[in-house]
Amino acid sequence: MDGSKPSLPIVYQAVQALYHDPDHTGKERASVWLEELQRSMYAWEVSDQLLQLKQDVESCYFAAQTMKMKIQTSFYELPPETHIALRDSLLSHIQNLKDLSPIIITQLALAIADLALQMASWKGCVHTLIEKYGDDISSMPFLIEILTVLPEEVHSRSLRIGANRRTEIIEDLAFCSNTVIALLVTCVEKSGNDEKMLIKVFRCLGSWFNLGVLDSNFMASNQLIMVLFQVLQRHDTSTNLHEAASDCVCSALYAIENVDTHVALAMQLFKGVLTLETAYHMAVAREDLDKVLNYCRIFTELCETFMEITVRSPGQGMGDLRTLELLLICAGHPQYEVAEISFNFWYRLGEHLYKTNNPALHSVFRPYIQRLLHSLARHCQLDPDHEGIPEDTDDFGEFRMRVSDLVKDVIFLVGSMECFSQLYSTLKEGNPPWEVTEAVLFIMAAIAKSVDPENNPTLTEVLEQIVLLPQSVHMAVRYTSIELVGEMSEVVDRNPRFLDPVLNYLMKGLKEKPLASVAAKAIHNICSVCRDHMAQHFQGLLDIARSLDSFALSSDAAVGLLKGTALVLARLPLEKIAECLSDLCAVQVMALKKLLAQESSNGKTADPTVWLDRLAVIFRHTNPMVENGQTHPCQKVIQEIWPVLSETLNAHQADNRIVERCCRCLRFAVRCVGKGSASLLQPLVTQMVNVYQVYPHSCFLYLGSILVDEYGMEEGCRQGLLDMLQALCMPTFQLLEQPNGLRNHPDTVDDLFRLATRFVQRSPVTLLSSNIIVHIIQCAIAATTLDHRDANCSVMKFIRDLVHTGVSNDHEDDFEVRKQLIGQAMEQHGPQLVTQLVHSCCFCLPPYTLPDVAEVLWEIMVFDRPTFCRWLETALKGLPKETSGGAVTVTHKQLTDFHKQVTSAEECKQVCWAIREFTRLYR
């Protein structure tokens, strides 16, 4: 678009291209052009004209969608005097287009609902609409569509109508809810068995239940509830109608979650759902999976709603345990997807019973959990004709992982040991088919860690039997048995006599392609738990590590094996560590050298990340105990490896992914030896700064923060580190000052402020006395609006820690200097910072970031409360008091109350609560 209003034929042509142009680039061009039109002021008029023309479905859909989008995001563009004309125009369009297409009606209904919510002058919109269209049967579909989306939009994130307006709307909707229900009843009576109309009525009823504004006593005796259950009881109900009725019952059950205040309706729903058991069995008999899933959703929602009553008074009244029976019937369905629906309920029940910790109560629910576990074990069985290992990435594999998690959460009710023993006895006493054996081992693996390993003959017997399994058993049984061994590493640690047979068993698996990765994971677990016992096997681990690529391992399994090896390496005598570490790293270093040699000879670059990741995991987990004054045994090895890492970094300096892996490797190398890496500091910083000038990869900033953390307290290193910070800041600021620079580079923001925060923590006076601090603070103020979780967290932590250095008198010699420097910084930037923080809370940041903002405001207030009170008052005066639709956003009393709550707070969490409540007024 060139800035002038486009003609309708051109818009129509673009819409046609978007939907019908066979050329993909033509579609792309049309899409970009139309998006630009939607952002412009002309979109209002153009959409209105397209809807009047009613040329075809595509152009009307585009226009209706544009209208909805403009009202949601750009309502402020319209002067208040045009609001009534817009409302009348939209109502006229929805009536004229009611027969064209349901998707257009939905978009226009959303536009009308969003307008009603924002347009404060449109009083009693529901009554107006019902009076205007309620008697015309042909208008009923779009009237009910508007009444369906209106409650749904009240809490829409696209509309920032604020808490005051939202409360006003909810009160209005509650006031007219009985009128809406009466309209729906009339609709059902008039339409008879018109399925489409019934679906609309149920969707609308569900929407009003979800908003929580229906009078539950009125609804308890309303015939709509009866109609819902009649529809669900009939075996000939269509799939779509069945789903709509099920959704509606679930919404009703959710709405009465606080059962004690909705007793009459709760009783009706409770009785109604219990009548559906026969219908469920009928659906099972007819193999109608859609209906079976719907019934299971309803039964689960029933259990969720009545859970507290069931736990409080099991078996009495609405605590009737038949609700759990319904879920166990569903768990018995042959399709695992049916059982899976109820998992969240069982998890919540387990959590609730765990917290109550009442043995008598546990014994009431134990039989139900036992039956559930029995069903789950059966559902976990692979098909008898399955070949190879169990898949863990397909839908069934993910289901088994969820079963494993659920079993871990509810096993305390049955008793881990009792369950483990029962499972084992089914294998020991019977001769089950392989798929039953595998499923039992899978459940045993889920609970093995929660069984007490101390003097436990069953556990040791299980280990003994597993390591004797012949190689002829089914591959899946061997796979899961290896997993179980890995989960029993605590047992091996308590019974070291098993270490050799277990390692031999796992080595057999390691040599077979399908079992290699799971065996590697089990060896990693054994190394992590049995570190001292494994020291005698270090040579064997080293041999495996040297020939890692001769095994068919996934990259994660290979890295896990190296991690296990490094953990054991750290337990060797200090004098052996350097040589063994050198051996362990040699394979990776040789591979990197080989790649560099290939690149210099044929000019082709090969990917070194596998070797870098392996070195990183070795450095990360080689943490020997080194006494003060002793030379770190890893220091020499890391110094020897540095030239190869430096060359690799240079060779791939343009590739962010590889540079990131290099920096990660160096980070763990520096962390491994701490101050022992001093000789690398100068060359490393020089290389980082040089590459960063050309390729500003944010990982260099992160690596810089590690160096500051390790060396920032060393007097001789501070100036060099400050020079590094200044050199890294210049290209960073250039990057972030570009249009949308902060939004487009959140990783850079995150890592820059991690680096700055480390400086504040390790050497605050060095940073505060420098010229760069002003620019860093200005950048931080600009970045407070960024709604990226990690970046925002880093920015807030930097500001908080910065101000805190002037607050915390930690009896260091430089406290007075710090306090003075912070005072100067706050005098210069404080007012702007507080205003920006308040603005960001209200308009930019999601609620989860508010505790971090509260901490910043708290520190500023602790530093200088009287001055902060003035800054906050100024910031609050600058906030808008009304919405563009004429609704009151914030009253004078709400502003003064908030100011008082914050400035009189005695702890940070009070500031946080006040901000949470206040910012709702702008959401």
mmCIF file of N, CA and C in Angstrom, residues 486-551:
data_model
loop_
_atom_site.group_PDB
_atom_site.id
_atom_site.type_symbol
_atom_site.label_atom_id
_atom_site.label_comp_id
_atom_site.label_asym_id
_atom_site.label_seq_id
_atom_site.Cartn_x
_atom_site.Cartn_y
_atom_site.Cartn_z
ATOM 1 N N GLY A 486 18.346 -49.792 35.390
ATOM 2 C CA GLY A 486 18.806 -48.401 35.543
ATOM 3 C C GLY A 486 18.102 -47.696 36.690
ATOM 4 N N GLU A 487 16.791 -47.994 36.871
ATOM 5 C CA GLU A 487 16.019 -47.375 37.958
ATOM 6 C C GLU A 487 16.375 -47.969 39.326
ATOM 7 N N MET A 488 17.050 -49.135 39.330
ATOM 8 C CA MET A 488 17.389 -49.813 40.598
ATOM 9 C C MET A 488 18.842 -49.569 41.006
ATOM 10 N N SER A 489 19.432 -48.483 40.540
ATOM 11 C CA SER A 489 20.847 -48.228 40.837
ATOM 12 C C SER A 489 21.104 -48.063 42.344
ATOM 13 N N GLU A 490 20.082 -47.571 43.092
ATOM 14 C CA GLU A 490 20.241 -47.466 44.576
ATOM 15 C C GLU A 490 20.451 -48.860 45.185
ATOM 16 N N VAL A 491 19.751 -49.854 44.641
ATOM 17 C CA VAL A 491 19.875 -51.231 45.147
ATOM 18 C C VAL A 491 21.300 -51.744 44.879
ATOM 19 N N VAL A 492 21.811 -51.430 43.693
ATOM 20 C CA VAL A 492 23.187 -51.853 43.344
ATOM 21 C C VAL A 492 24.181 -51.187 44.295
ATOM 22 N N ASP A 493 23.942 -49.918 44.609
ATOM 23 C CA ASP A 493 24.852 -49.176 45.494
ATOM 24 C C ASP A 493 24.877 -49.811 46.887
ATOM 25 N N ARG A 494 23.688 -50.271 47.366
ATOM 26 C CA ARG A 494 23.620 -50.909 48.693
ATOM 27 C C ARG A 494 24.153 -52.346 48.653
ATOM 28 N N ASN A 495 24.173 -52.959 47.458
ATOM 29 C CA ASN A 495 24.603 -54.365 47.325
ATOM 30 C C ASN A 495 25.681 -54.471 46.238
ATOM 31 N N PRO A 496 26.913 -53.989 46.539
ATOM 32 C CA PRO A 496 27.944 -53.894 45.494
ATOM 33 C C PRO A 496 28.292 -55.232 44.831
ATOM 34 N N ARG A 497 27.890 -56.359 45.462
ATOM 35 C CA ARG A 497 28.190 -57.656 44.833
ATOM 36 C C ARG A 497 27.478 -57.795 43.488
ATOM 37 N N PHE A 498 26.417 -56.975 43.283
ATOM 38 C CA PHE A 498 25.675 -57.047 42.016
ATOM 39 C C PHE A 498 26.299 -56.214 40.904
ATOM 40 N N LEU A 499 27.298 -55.389 41.279
ATOM 41 C CA LEU A 499 27.811 -54.428 40.306
ATOM 42 C C LEU A 499 28.352 -55.134 39.057
ATOM 43 N N ASP A 500 29.176 -56.161 39.259
ATOM 44 C CA ASP A 500 29.770 -56.850 38.095
ATOM 45 C C ASP A 500 28.716 -57.510 37.208
ATOM 46 N N PRO A 501 27.809 -58.353 37.788
ATOM 47 C CA PRO A 501 26.803 -58.967 36.909
ATOM 48 C C PRO A 501 25.916 -57.925 36.208
ATOM 49 N N VAL A 502 25.584 -56.838 36.920
ATOM 50 C CA VAL A 502 24.737 -55.792 36.306
ATOM 51 C C VAL A 502 25.476 -55.137 35.146
ATOM 52 N N LEU A 503 26.755 -54.802 35.361
ATOM 53 C CA LEU A 503 27.513 -54.156 34.279
ATOM 54 C C LEU A 503 27.691 -55.100 33.092
ATOM 55 N N ASN A 504 27.914 -56.376 33.361
ATOM 56 C CA ASN A 504 28.032 -57.353 32.259
ATOM 57 C C ASN A 504 26.744 -57.409 31.450
ATOM 58 N N TYR A 505 25.609 -57.417 32.182
ATOM 59 C CA TYR A 505 24.295 -57.472 31.531
ATOM 60 C C TYR A 505 24.080 -56.228 30.650
ATOM 61 N N LEU A 506 24.450 -55.069 31.209
ATOM 62 C CA LEU A 506 24.260 -53.817 30.460
ATOM 63 C C LEU A 506 25.218 -53.730 29.273
ATOM 64 N N MET A 507 26.414 -54.280 29.427
ATOM 65 C CA MET A 507 27.385 -54.270 28.308
ATOM 66 C C MET A 507 26.875 -55.082 27.124
ATOM 67 N N LYS A 508 26.181 -56.209 27.431
ATOM 68 C CA LYS A 508 25.582 -57.001 26.333
ATOM 69 C C LYS A 508 24.586 -56.136 25.569
ATOM 70 N N GLY A 509 23.779 -55.393 26.317
ATOM 71 C CA GLY A 509 22.793 -54.516 25.670
ATOM 72 C C GLY A 509 23.458 -53.417 24.858
ATOM 73 N N LEU A 510 24.540 -52.879 25.403
ATOM 74 C CA LEU A 510 25.244 -51.780 24.734
ATOM 75 C C LEU A 510 25.740 -52.190 23.346
ATOM 76 N N LYS A 511 26.034 -53.488 23.202
ATOM 77 C CA LYS A 511 26.603 -53.969 21.930
ATOM 78 C C LYS A 511 25.536 -54.297 20.888
ATOM 79 N N GLU A 512 24.250 -54.222 21.291
ATOM 80 C CA GLU A 512 23.180 -54.510 20.328
ATOM 81 C C GLU A 512 22.488 -53.219 19.948
ATOM 82 N N LYS A 513 22.373 -52.970 18.659
ATOM 83 C CA LYS A 513 21.873 -51.682 18.169
ATOM 84 C C LYS A 513 20.559 -51.233 18.828
ATOM 85 N N PRO A 514 19.511 -52.101 18.876
ATOM 86 C CA PRO A 514 18.234 -51.598 19.424
ATOM 87 C C PRO A 514 18.308 -51.253 20.917
ATOM 88 N N LEU A 515 19.241 -51.908 21.641
ATOM 89 C CA LEU A 515 19.299 -51.743 23.096
ATOM 90 C C LEU A 515 20.400 -50.783 23.549
ATOM 91 N N ALA A 516 21.224 -50.325 22.609
ATOM 92 C CA ALA A 516 22.427 -49.558 22.983
ATOM 93 C C ALA A 516 22.089 -48.305 23.798
ATOM 94 N N SER A 517 21.139 -47.516 23.313
ATOM 95 C CA SER A 517 20.867 -46.238 23.990
ATOM 96 C C SER A 517 20.276 -46.429 25.378
ATOM 97 N N VAL A 518 19.347 -47.381 25.528
ATOM 98 C CA VAL A 518 18.746 -47.606 26.845
ATOM 99 C C VAL A 518 19.786 -48.186 27.810
ATOM 100 N N ALA A 519 20.709 -49.015 27.294
ATOM 101 C CA ALA A 519 21.773 -49.566 28.143
ATOM 102 C C ALA A 519 22.723 -48.450 28.585
ATOM 103 N N ALA A 520 23.018 -47.536 27.659
ATOM 104 C CA ALA A 520 23.903 -46.397 27.990
ATOM 105 C C ALA A 520 23.269 -45.551 29.099
ATOM 106 N N LYS A 521 21.940 -45.343 28.999
ATOM 107 C CA LYS A 521 21.243 -44.544 30.013
ATOM 108 C C LYS A 521 21.315 -45.242 31.372
ATOM 109 N N ALA A 522 21.169 -46.577 31.364
ATOM 110 C CA ALA A 522 21.236 -47.332 32.622
ATOM 111 C C ALA A 522 22.642 -47.261 33.231
ATOM 112 N N ILE A 523 23.673 -47.363 32.374
ATOM 113 C CA ILE A 523 25.065 -47.252 32.871
ATOM 114 C C ILE A 523 25.284 -45.864 33.470
ATOM 115 N N HIS A 524 24.749 -44.846 32.796
ATOM 116 C CA HIS A 524 24.838 -43.462 33.302
ATOM 117 C C HIS A 524 24.205 -43.379 34.702
ATOM 118 N N ASN A 525 23.014 -44.002 34.887
ATOM 119 C CA ASN A 525 22.349 -43.986 36.205
ATOM 120 C C ASN A 525 23.209 -44.680 37.265
ATOM 121 N N ILE A 526 23.777 -45.825 36.891
ATOM 122 C CA ILE A 526 24.622 -46.575 37.842
ATOM 123 C C ILE A 526 25.839 -45.722 38.224
ATOM 124 N N CYS A 527 26.452 -45.080 37.230
ATOM 125 C CA CYS A 527 27.626 -44.215 37.509
ATOM 126 C C CYS A 527 27.249 -43.070 38.454
ATOM 127 N N SER A 528 26.071 -42.479 38.238
ATOM 128 C CA SER A 528 25.653 -41.324 39.051
ATOM 129 C C SER A 528 25.437 -41.717 40.502
ATOM 130 N N VAL A 529 24.852 -42.907 40.721
ATOM 131 C CA VAL A 529 24.484 -43.310 42.086
ATOM 132 C C VAL A 529 25.618 -44.085 42.775
ATOM 133 N N CYS A 530 26.347 -44.891 41.996
ATOM 134 C CA CYS A 530 27.386 -45.754 42.600
ATOM 135 C C CYS A 530 28.788 -45.221 42.268
ATOM 136 N N ARG A 531 29.003 -43.935 42.432
ATOM 137 C CA ARG A 531 30.256 -43.321 41.956
ATOM 138 C C ARG A 531 31.493 -43.951 42.597
ATOM 139 N N ASP A 532 31.416 -44.182 43.930
ATOM 140 C CA ASP A 532 32.598 -44.729 44.622
ATOM 141 C C ASP A 532 32.875 -46.176 44.204
ATOM 142 N N HIS A 533 31.787 -46.968 44.102
ATOM 143 C CA HIS A 533 31.979 -48.374 43.692
ATOM 144 C C HIS A 533 32.478 -48.462 42.251
ATOM 145 N N MET A 534 32.083 -47.493 41.423
ATOM 146 C CA MET A 534 32.430 -47.553 39.989
ATOM 147 C C MET A 534 33.875 -47.155 39.709
ATOM 148 N N ALA A 535 34.540 -46.546 40.707
ATOM 149 C CA ALA A 535 35.913 -46.088 40.469
ATOM 150 C C ALA A 535 36.799 -47.244 39.985
ATOM 151 N N GLN A 536 36.583 -48.463 40.539
ATOM 152 C CA GLN A 536 37.399 -49.619 40.129
ATOM 153 C C GLN A 536 37.124 -50.021 38.676
ATOM 154 N N HIS A 537 35.971 -49.569 38.137
ATOM 155 C CA HIS A 537 35.616 -49.922 36.751
ATOM 156 C C HIS A 537 35.932 -48.775 35.778
ATOM 157 N N PHE A 538 36.710 -47.791 36.265
ATOM 158 C CA PHE A 538 36.919 -46.616 35.411
ATOM 159 C C PHE A 538 37.575 -46.972 34.079
ATOM 160 N N GLN A 539 38.523 -47.906 34.120
ATOM 161 C CA GLN A 539 39.208 -48.285 32.875
ATOM 162 C C GLN A 539 38.205 -48.807 31.844
ATOM 163 N N GLY A 540 37.228 -49.590 32.311
ATOM 164 C CA GLY A 540 36.188 -50.112 31.419
ATOM 165 C C GLY A 540 35.355 -48.984 30.824
ATOM 166 N N LEU A 541 35.027 -48.002 31.676
ATOM 167 C CA LEU A 541 34.258 -46.841 31.190
ATOM 168 C C LEU A 541 35.070 -46.064 30.152
ATOM 169 N N LEU A 542 36.378 -45.946 30.432
ATOM 170 C CA LEU A 542 37.258 -45.210 29.509
ATOM 171 C C LEU A 542 37.322 -45.931 28.159
ATOM 172 N N ASP A 543 37.379 -47.260 28.213
ATOM 173 C CA ASP A 543 37.401 -48.040 26.954
ATOM 174 C C ASP A 543 36.118 -47.796 26.152
ATOM 175 N N ILE A 544 34.972 -47.777 26.864
ATOM 176 C CA ILE A 544 33.695 -47.503 26.177
ATOM 177 C C ILE A 544 33.742 -46.100 25.566
ATOM 178 N N ALA A 545 34.202 -45.122 26.363
ATOM 179 C CA ALA A 545 34.234 -43.725 25.897
ATOM 180 C C ALA A 545 35.127 -43.562 24.670
ATOM 181 N N ARG A 546 36.234 -44.317 24.646
ATOM 182 C CA ARG A 546 37.165 -44.209 23.515
ATOM 183 C C ARG A 546 36.531 -44.726 22.226
ATOM 184 N N SER A 547 35.651 -45.733 22.377
ATOM 185 C CA SER A 547 35.062 -46.311 21.154
ATOM 186 C C SER A 547 33.553 -46.024 21.097
ATOM 187 N N LEU A 548 33.189 -44.841 21.584
ATOM 188 C CA LEU A 548 31.767 -44.480 21.706
ATOM 189 C C LEU A 548 31.004 -44.662 20.394
ATOM 190 N N ASP A 549 31.651 -44.293 19.284
ATOM 191 C CA ASP A 549 30.928 -44.312 18.009
ATOM 192 C C ASP A 549 30.855 -45.700 17.379
ATOM 193 N N SER A 550 31.427 -46.688 18.068
ATOM 194 C CA SER A 550 31.259 -48.055 17.552
ATOM 195 C C SER A 550 29.930 -48.635 18.052
ATOM 196 N N PHE A 551 29.301 -47.925 19.024
ATOM 197 C CA PHE A 551 27.987 -48.356 19.505
ATOM 198 C C PHE A 551 26.912 -47.523 18.809
#
